[in-house]
Each structure stands twice: as C-alpha cells, then as structure tokens.
Coordinates of C-alpha atoms in Angstrom, one line a residue:
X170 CA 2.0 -10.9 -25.4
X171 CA 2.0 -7.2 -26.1
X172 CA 3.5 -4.8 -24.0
X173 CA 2.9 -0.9 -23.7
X174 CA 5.5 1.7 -25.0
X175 CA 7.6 3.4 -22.3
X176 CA 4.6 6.6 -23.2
X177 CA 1.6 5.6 -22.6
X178 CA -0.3 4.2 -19.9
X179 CA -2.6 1.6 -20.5
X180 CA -5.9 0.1 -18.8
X181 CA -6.6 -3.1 -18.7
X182 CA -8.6 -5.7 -16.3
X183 CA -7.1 -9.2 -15.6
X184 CA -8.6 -12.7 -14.4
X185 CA -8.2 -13.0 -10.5
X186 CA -9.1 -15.3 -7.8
X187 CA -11.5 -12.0 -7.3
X188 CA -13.0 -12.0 -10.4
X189 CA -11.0 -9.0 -11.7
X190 CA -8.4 -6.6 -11.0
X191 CA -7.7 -3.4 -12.7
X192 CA -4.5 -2.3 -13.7
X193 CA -2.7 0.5 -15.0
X194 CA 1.1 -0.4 -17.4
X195 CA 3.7 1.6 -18.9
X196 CA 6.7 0.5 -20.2
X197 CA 8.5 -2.5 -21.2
X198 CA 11.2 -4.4 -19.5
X199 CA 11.5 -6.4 -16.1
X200 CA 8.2 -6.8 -14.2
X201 CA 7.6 -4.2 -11.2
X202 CA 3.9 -4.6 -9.6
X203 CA 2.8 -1.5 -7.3
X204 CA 0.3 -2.0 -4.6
X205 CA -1.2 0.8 -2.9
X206 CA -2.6 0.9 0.5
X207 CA -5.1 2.6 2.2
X208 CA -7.6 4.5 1.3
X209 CA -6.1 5.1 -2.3
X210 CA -6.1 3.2 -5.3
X211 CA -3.7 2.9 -8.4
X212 CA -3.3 6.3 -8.7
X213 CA -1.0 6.4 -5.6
X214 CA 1.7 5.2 -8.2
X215 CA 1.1 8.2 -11.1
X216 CA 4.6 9.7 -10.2
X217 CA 6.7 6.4 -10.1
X218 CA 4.7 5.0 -13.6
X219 CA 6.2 7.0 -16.1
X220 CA 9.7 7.1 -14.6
X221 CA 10.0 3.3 -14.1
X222 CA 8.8 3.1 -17.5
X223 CA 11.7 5.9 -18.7
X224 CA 14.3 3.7 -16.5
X225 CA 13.5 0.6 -18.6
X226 CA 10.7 -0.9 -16.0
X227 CA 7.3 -2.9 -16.9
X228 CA 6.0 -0.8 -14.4
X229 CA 2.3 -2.1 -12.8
X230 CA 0.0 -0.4 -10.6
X231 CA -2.8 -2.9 -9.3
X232 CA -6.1 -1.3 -7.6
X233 CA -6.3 -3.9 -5.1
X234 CA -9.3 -6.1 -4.6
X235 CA -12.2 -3.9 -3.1
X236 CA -10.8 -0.8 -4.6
X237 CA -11.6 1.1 -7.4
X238 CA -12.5 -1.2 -10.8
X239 CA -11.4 -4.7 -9.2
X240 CA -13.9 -6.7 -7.6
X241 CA -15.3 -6.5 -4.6
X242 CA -16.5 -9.8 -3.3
X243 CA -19.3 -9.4 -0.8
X244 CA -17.7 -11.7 2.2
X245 CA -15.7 -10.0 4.9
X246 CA -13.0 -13.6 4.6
X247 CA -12.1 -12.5 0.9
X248 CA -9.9 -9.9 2.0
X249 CA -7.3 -11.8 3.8
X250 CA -4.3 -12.2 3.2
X251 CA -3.7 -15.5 1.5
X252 CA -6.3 -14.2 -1.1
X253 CA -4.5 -11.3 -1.8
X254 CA -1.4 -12.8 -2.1
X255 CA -3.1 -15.3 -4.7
X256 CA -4.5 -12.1 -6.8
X257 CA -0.8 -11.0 -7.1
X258 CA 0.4 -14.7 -8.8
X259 CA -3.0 -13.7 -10.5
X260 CA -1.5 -11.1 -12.3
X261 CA 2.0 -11.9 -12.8
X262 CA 0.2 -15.0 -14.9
X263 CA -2.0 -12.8 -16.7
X264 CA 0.9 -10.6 -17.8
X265 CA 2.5 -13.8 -19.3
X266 CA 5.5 -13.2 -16.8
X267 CA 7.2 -15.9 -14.8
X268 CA 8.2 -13.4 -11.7
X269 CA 7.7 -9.6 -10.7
X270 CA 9.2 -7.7 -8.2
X271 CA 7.1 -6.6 -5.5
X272 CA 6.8 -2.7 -4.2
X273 CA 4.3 -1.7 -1.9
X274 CA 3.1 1.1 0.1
X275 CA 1.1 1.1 3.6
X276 CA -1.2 -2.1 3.6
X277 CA 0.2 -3.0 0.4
X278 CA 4.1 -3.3 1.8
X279 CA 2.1 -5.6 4.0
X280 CA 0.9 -7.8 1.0
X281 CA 4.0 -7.4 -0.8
X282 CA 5.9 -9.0 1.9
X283 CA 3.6 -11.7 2.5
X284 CA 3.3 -12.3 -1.2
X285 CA 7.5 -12.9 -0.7
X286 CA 7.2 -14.9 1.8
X287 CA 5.0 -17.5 0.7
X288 CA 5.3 -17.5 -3.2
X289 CA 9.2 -17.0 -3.1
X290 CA 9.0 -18.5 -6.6
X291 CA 7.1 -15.6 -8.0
X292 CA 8.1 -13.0 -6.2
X293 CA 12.0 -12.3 -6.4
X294 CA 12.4 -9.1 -5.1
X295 CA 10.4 -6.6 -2.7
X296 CA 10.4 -3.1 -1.5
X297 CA 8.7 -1.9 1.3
X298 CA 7.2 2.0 1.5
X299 CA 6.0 2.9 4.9
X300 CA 5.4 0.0 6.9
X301 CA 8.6 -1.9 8.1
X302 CA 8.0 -6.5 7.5
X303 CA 6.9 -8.2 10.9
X304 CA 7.5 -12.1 10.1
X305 CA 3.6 -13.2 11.3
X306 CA 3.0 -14.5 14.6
X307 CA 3.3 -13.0 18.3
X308 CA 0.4 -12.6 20.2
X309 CA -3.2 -12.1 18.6
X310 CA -3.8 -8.6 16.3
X311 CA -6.8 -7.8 17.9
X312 CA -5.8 -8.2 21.6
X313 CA -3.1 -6.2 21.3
X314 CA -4.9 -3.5 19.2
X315 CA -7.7 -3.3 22.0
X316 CA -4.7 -2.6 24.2
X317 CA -3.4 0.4 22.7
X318 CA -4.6 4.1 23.1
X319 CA -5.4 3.6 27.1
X320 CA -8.7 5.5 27.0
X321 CA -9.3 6.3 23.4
X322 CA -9.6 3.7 20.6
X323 CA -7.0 2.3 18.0
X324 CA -8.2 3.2 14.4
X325 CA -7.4 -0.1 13.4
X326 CA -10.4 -1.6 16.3
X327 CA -12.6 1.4 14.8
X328 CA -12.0 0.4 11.4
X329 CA -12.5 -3.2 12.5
X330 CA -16.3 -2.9 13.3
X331 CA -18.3 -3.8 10.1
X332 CA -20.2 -0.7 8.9
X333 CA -18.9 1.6 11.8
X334 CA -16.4 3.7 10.2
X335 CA -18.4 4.0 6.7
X336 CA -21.4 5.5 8.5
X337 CA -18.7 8.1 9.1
X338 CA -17.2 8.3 5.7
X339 CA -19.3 7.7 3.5
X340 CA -21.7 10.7 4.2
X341 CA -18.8 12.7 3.1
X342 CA -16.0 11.1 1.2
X343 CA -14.0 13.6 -0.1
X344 CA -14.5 15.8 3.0
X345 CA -13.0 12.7 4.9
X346 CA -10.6 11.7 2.8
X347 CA -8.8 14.9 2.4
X348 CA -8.6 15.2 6.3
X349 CA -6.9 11.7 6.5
X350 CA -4.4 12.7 4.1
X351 CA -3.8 15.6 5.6
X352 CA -3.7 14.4 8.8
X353 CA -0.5 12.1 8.0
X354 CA 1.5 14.1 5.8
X355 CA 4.5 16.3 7.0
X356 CA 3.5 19.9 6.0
X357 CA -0.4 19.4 7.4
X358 CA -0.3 17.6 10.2
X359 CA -2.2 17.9 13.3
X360 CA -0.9 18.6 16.8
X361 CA -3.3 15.6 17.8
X362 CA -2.6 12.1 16.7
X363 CA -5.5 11.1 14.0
X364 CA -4.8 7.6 14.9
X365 CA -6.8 7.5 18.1
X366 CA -10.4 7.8 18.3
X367 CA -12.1 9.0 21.7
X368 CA -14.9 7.3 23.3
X369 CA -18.0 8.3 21.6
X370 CA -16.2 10.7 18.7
X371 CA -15.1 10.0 15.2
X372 CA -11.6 9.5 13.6
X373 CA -12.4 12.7 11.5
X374 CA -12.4 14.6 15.0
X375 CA -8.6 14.8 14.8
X376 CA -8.3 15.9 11.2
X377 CA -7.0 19.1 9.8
X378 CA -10.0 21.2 8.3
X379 CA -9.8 22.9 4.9
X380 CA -5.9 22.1 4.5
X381 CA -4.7 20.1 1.4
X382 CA -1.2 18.6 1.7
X383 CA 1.2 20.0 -1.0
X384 CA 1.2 16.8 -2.6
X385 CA -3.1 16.7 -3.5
X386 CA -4.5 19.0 -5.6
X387 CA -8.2 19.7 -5.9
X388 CA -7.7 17.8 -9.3
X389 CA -6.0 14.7 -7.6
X390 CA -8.3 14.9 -5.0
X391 CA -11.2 14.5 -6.8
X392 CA -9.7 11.2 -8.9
X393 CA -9.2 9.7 -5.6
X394 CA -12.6 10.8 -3.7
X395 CA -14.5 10.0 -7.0
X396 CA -13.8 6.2 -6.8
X397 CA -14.6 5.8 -3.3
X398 CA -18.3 7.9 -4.0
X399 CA -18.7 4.9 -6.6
X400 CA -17.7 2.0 -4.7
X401 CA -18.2 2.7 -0.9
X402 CA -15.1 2.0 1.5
X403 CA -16.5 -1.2 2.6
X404 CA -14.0 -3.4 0.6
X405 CA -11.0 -1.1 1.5
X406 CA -11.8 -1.6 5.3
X407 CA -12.8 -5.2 5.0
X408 CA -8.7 -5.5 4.6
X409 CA -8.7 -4.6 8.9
X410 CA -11.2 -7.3 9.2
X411 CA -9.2 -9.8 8.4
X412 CA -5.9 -9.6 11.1
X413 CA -7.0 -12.4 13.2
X414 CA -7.5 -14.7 10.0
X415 CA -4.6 -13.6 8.9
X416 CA -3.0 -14.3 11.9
X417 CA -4.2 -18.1 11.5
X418 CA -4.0 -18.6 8.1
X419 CA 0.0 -17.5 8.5
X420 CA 0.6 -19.9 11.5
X421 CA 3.0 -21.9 9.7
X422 CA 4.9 -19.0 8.8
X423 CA 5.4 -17.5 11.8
X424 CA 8.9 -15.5 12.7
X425 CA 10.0 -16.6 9.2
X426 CA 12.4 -14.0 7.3
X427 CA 11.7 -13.0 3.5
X428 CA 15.1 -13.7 2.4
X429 CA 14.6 -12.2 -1.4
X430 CA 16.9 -8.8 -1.9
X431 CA 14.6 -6.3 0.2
X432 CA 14.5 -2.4 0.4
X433 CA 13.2 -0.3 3.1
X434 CA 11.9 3.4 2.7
X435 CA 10.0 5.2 5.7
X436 CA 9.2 8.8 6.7
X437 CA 10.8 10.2 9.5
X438 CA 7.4 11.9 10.4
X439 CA 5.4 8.7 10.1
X440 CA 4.1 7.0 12.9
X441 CA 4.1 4.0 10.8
X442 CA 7.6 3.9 10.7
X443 CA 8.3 5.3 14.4
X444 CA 6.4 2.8 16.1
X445 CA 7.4 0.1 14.7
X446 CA 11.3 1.1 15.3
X447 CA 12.1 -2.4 16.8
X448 CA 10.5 -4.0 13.4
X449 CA 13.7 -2.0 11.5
X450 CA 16.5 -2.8 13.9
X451 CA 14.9 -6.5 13.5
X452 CA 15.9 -6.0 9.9
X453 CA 19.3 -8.1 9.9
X454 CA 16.9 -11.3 11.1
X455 CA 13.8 -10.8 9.4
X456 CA 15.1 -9.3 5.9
X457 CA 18.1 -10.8 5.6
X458 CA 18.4 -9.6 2.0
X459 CA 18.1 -6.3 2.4
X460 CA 20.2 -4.4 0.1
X461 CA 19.3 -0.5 1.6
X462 CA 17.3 1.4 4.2
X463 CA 16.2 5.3 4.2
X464 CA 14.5 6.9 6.5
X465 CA 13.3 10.4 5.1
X466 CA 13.5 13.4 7.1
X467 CA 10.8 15.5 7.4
X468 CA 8.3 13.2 5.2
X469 CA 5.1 11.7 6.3
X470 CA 3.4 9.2 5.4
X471 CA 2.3 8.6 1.5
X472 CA 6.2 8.6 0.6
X473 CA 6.1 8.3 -2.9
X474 CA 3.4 10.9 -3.2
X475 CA 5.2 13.4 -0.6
X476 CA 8.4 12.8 -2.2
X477 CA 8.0 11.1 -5.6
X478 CA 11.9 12.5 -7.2
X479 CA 13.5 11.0 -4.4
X480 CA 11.7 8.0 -4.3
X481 CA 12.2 7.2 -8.0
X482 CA 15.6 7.9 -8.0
X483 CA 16.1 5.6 -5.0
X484 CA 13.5 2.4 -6.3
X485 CA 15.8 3.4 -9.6
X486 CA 18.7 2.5 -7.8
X487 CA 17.4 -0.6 -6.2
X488 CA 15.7 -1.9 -9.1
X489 CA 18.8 -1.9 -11.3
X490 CA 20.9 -3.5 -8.5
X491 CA 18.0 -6.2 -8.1
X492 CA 17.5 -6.6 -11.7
X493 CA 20.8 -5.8 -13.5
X494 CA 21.7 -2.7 -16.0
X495 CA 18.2 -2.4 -18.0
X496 CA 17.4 -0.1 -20.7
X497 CA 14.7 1.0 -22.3
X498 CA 14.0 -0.1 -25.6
X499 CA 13.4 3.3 -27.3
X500 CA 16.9 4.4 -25.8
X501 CA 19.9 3.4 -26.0
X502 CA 22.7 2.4 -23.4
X503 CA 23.5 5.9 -22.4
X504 CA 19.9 6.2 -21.2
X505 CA 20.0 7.6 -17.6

C-alpha cells in the first residue's frame, strides 16, 4: 500500500465499525495512531505530524468517531468504549499494518489504553497525554461523579445529560470553545475551577472572557470552532454517556494492568493529572511497562499543544526506545 512522504500530509477516510473515520498521515516508517480528546479533533496533533514524520514515524491522527469528518452514528451506545476500541483495529487494518503504537491525549489516553488492554495483539505500545490509566472497575462512574463538587455539579454529570450542554454550546461555539481552552491552559486560567457547574448556571460561567491561550490563534481557532459549527457537539459528548456501559462492558477486565511499554506525560497545572495523583503512584501495578514519566511544570492541560518541542522531543525519545533506531527514508543514518 502506498505511504505518504515524510512532507506532506495526506487526507484520507477509512472503513470502520462507524462507517468512516477521517485521518490525517505523514511520513513513512513504524505505525504511530494519535487520538485526540475533547472537544478537538485531528488537528490537536498538527505540531507532533510533521516531526514524527522527520523522526522516521508513520505518523496518524484519527478524528474520532462523532468528530469532525468520521461518522456520527445517531445512538448514544455507539460511543462506548468497546466500539472505539474496534475503530482503532479499524484502522490499523485499513493502513495494511499488523500493529501501531497507541498515543493519546485527554479522552483519547483513555481509548488508547483500553485499546492496549484488550487488543494487546494490535496495540504494542502506548503513551498516555494528560489523563493517567485507571485499570476499569471500582465503584460505578456515575455514583461517584454525582458525588463530587458538594453543591455545584461535576462537568462530567452536566455533560452527561443528553442535549443539556449543547443547548449551551451550540448557540455559540467558538465563543465557547475558546473559553474552555482557555480555561485549562497555564497562562489563561481562571481563579475559579471551570470544572464545576453551579446549580442553575452554565459551565461557560467559569470561563475566561476575550483571552486566547498562547497556544490558539484566531487562525487555529477558527479550524477547530469551524468543525463543531458543521457537526454539532452531540457525538463528542455522547463519549460521557457512555461511563456506566463502559463500566459493564469492561467487567472482565477490571483492575487489570496494560503491560505493553507505556509512557506517561501530564501537566503540572492540570487538574487531570492532579487529581488523579494516586492513579500515577499506582503506576508500578497498573503499567507495569512503563518506560518514563514527566510531569511538566507550569503546563496545563492540552500538553502537546501547550508545549509541542518538548513533547516531540520526549514521544521522540520513547518511540525510538519502543521501536528501535528508525530513520527516515529520505535521510540517512545521521538524521537527528
């Protein structure tokens, strides 16, 4: 099968258990698959494309089902987990590849490490930005999200209503998605934490107003805000209505490890790393294979994004201790 030049970019749309799944490649070599999380899309990964590529990477960056030009089936059950995890095998197939490592950011470190821990024959490697691995199990996810925030209301129950959070959204999307963004990266964030709704008010209450982080332009912005206007946010937020299913559907897995070579990156400023501190000092149980762990001061949440140099250089590092000395095939072996 053909593969792109280490150059250019190239779009393409693949058979899934979706129907479809858009995907952006550049570069030959060893396959790397890049799953965004929420709300963004492929275009999370433009920074870490073109270096991966350089490096000697088949670098991938999947819109995720319900985002961007990948389907979006109309039932709330197509987004869980298992089906996501089958659009992944989708695409390694489709790219006439045996295997792929995994590297995911937000929800998508989630589906990366699921996809490692149940197709351990696809998947052979996986990095996780953001969101530390929890083997599955413990007690229900919606019990103990309607537990948290005391009087005001986890985002994740907000976002777990059907249709609730896109009557606040949608009216506006790129107002409201450049006040998320903003609202969890270093140099913009609130004094308030935009995770917690109060009773009666909106997420978008807590966000900053008329600040762009350093990392979005107006440019960037309106890439990102532009496919959300076209497809609504229902498919990205049907993802949150699937925990409980999830947490059935991954019965048989629970408290088990993923035992492939791992990495860990998080943002010292990110309250997805901070609160789940006990899921990282878990580490030596529940990723046994982990090869390296960073913690970046002063960084927020959308690491690679934030902090894309650093972030290459270290995935760089990983990816050539995971997959061996690679080069690319319009250098030679002196290629750095």
């Amino acid at each position: 099968m053909p593969q792109t030049s280490a150059v250019d970019p190239t779009h393409r749309l693949v058979p899934s258990p979706a129907g479809r799944l858009h995907l952006v490649e550049q570069g030959d070599g060893p396959l790397v698959l890049l799953l965004h999380g929420f709300p963004e899309s492929w275009y999370a990964w433009r920074h870490q494309l073109p270096a991966l590529a350089a490096a000697g990477y088949r670098a991938v960056a999947v819109d995720v089902r319900g985002y961007g030009r990948s389907s979006r089936p109309a039932e709330v059950d197509a987004y869980r987990m298992l089906e996501l995890v089958a659009d992944n095998v989708a695409v390694v197939e489709a790219l006439g590849e045996r295997s792929a490592v995994l590297v995911g950011h937000d929800w998508g470190a989630t589906i990366a490490a699921t996809s490692a821990l149940v197709r351990p024959d696809v998947f052979r490697a996986v990095a996780l930005l953001s969101v530390p691995y929890t083997p599955p199990g413990g007690p229900r996810p919606s019990e103990v999200f309607a537990r948290m925030g005391g009087e005001e209301e986890f985002y994740v129950s907000y976002f777990q209503e059907p249709g609730r959070a896109e009557a606040e959204i949608e009216p506006d999307v790129r107002g409201w998605l450049a006040g998320f963004y903003a609202a969890l990266s270093a140099d913009t964030m609130p004094g308030s934490d935009p995770h917690f709704v109060a009773r009666g008010g909106r997420l978008r209450d807590r966000f900053p107003v008329d600040r762009l982080p350093h990392w979005l332009s107006e440019a960037d912005l309106d890439v990102l805000a532009g496919e959300f206007e076209r497809t609504g946010m229902t498919g990205a937020l049907n993802r949150y209505r699937n925990m409980d299913r999830d947490w059935q559907d991954l019965a048989d897995f629970a408290g088990a490890p993923v035992t492939q070579p791992s990495l860990f990156i998080g943002g010292g400023l990110d309250a997805s790393t901070t609160w789940l501190a006990d899921a990282i000092e878990a580490y030596p149980a529940t990723l046994p294979g982990l090869t390296a762990s960073h913690i970046l001061d002063g960084c927020g949440h959308f690491l690679q994004q934030e902090r894309p140099a650093e972030i290459n250089r270290l995935l760089i590092e990983w990816l050539r201790n995971v997959c061996g000395q690679v080069y690319p095939s319009n250098a030679g072996p002196s290629a750095t």
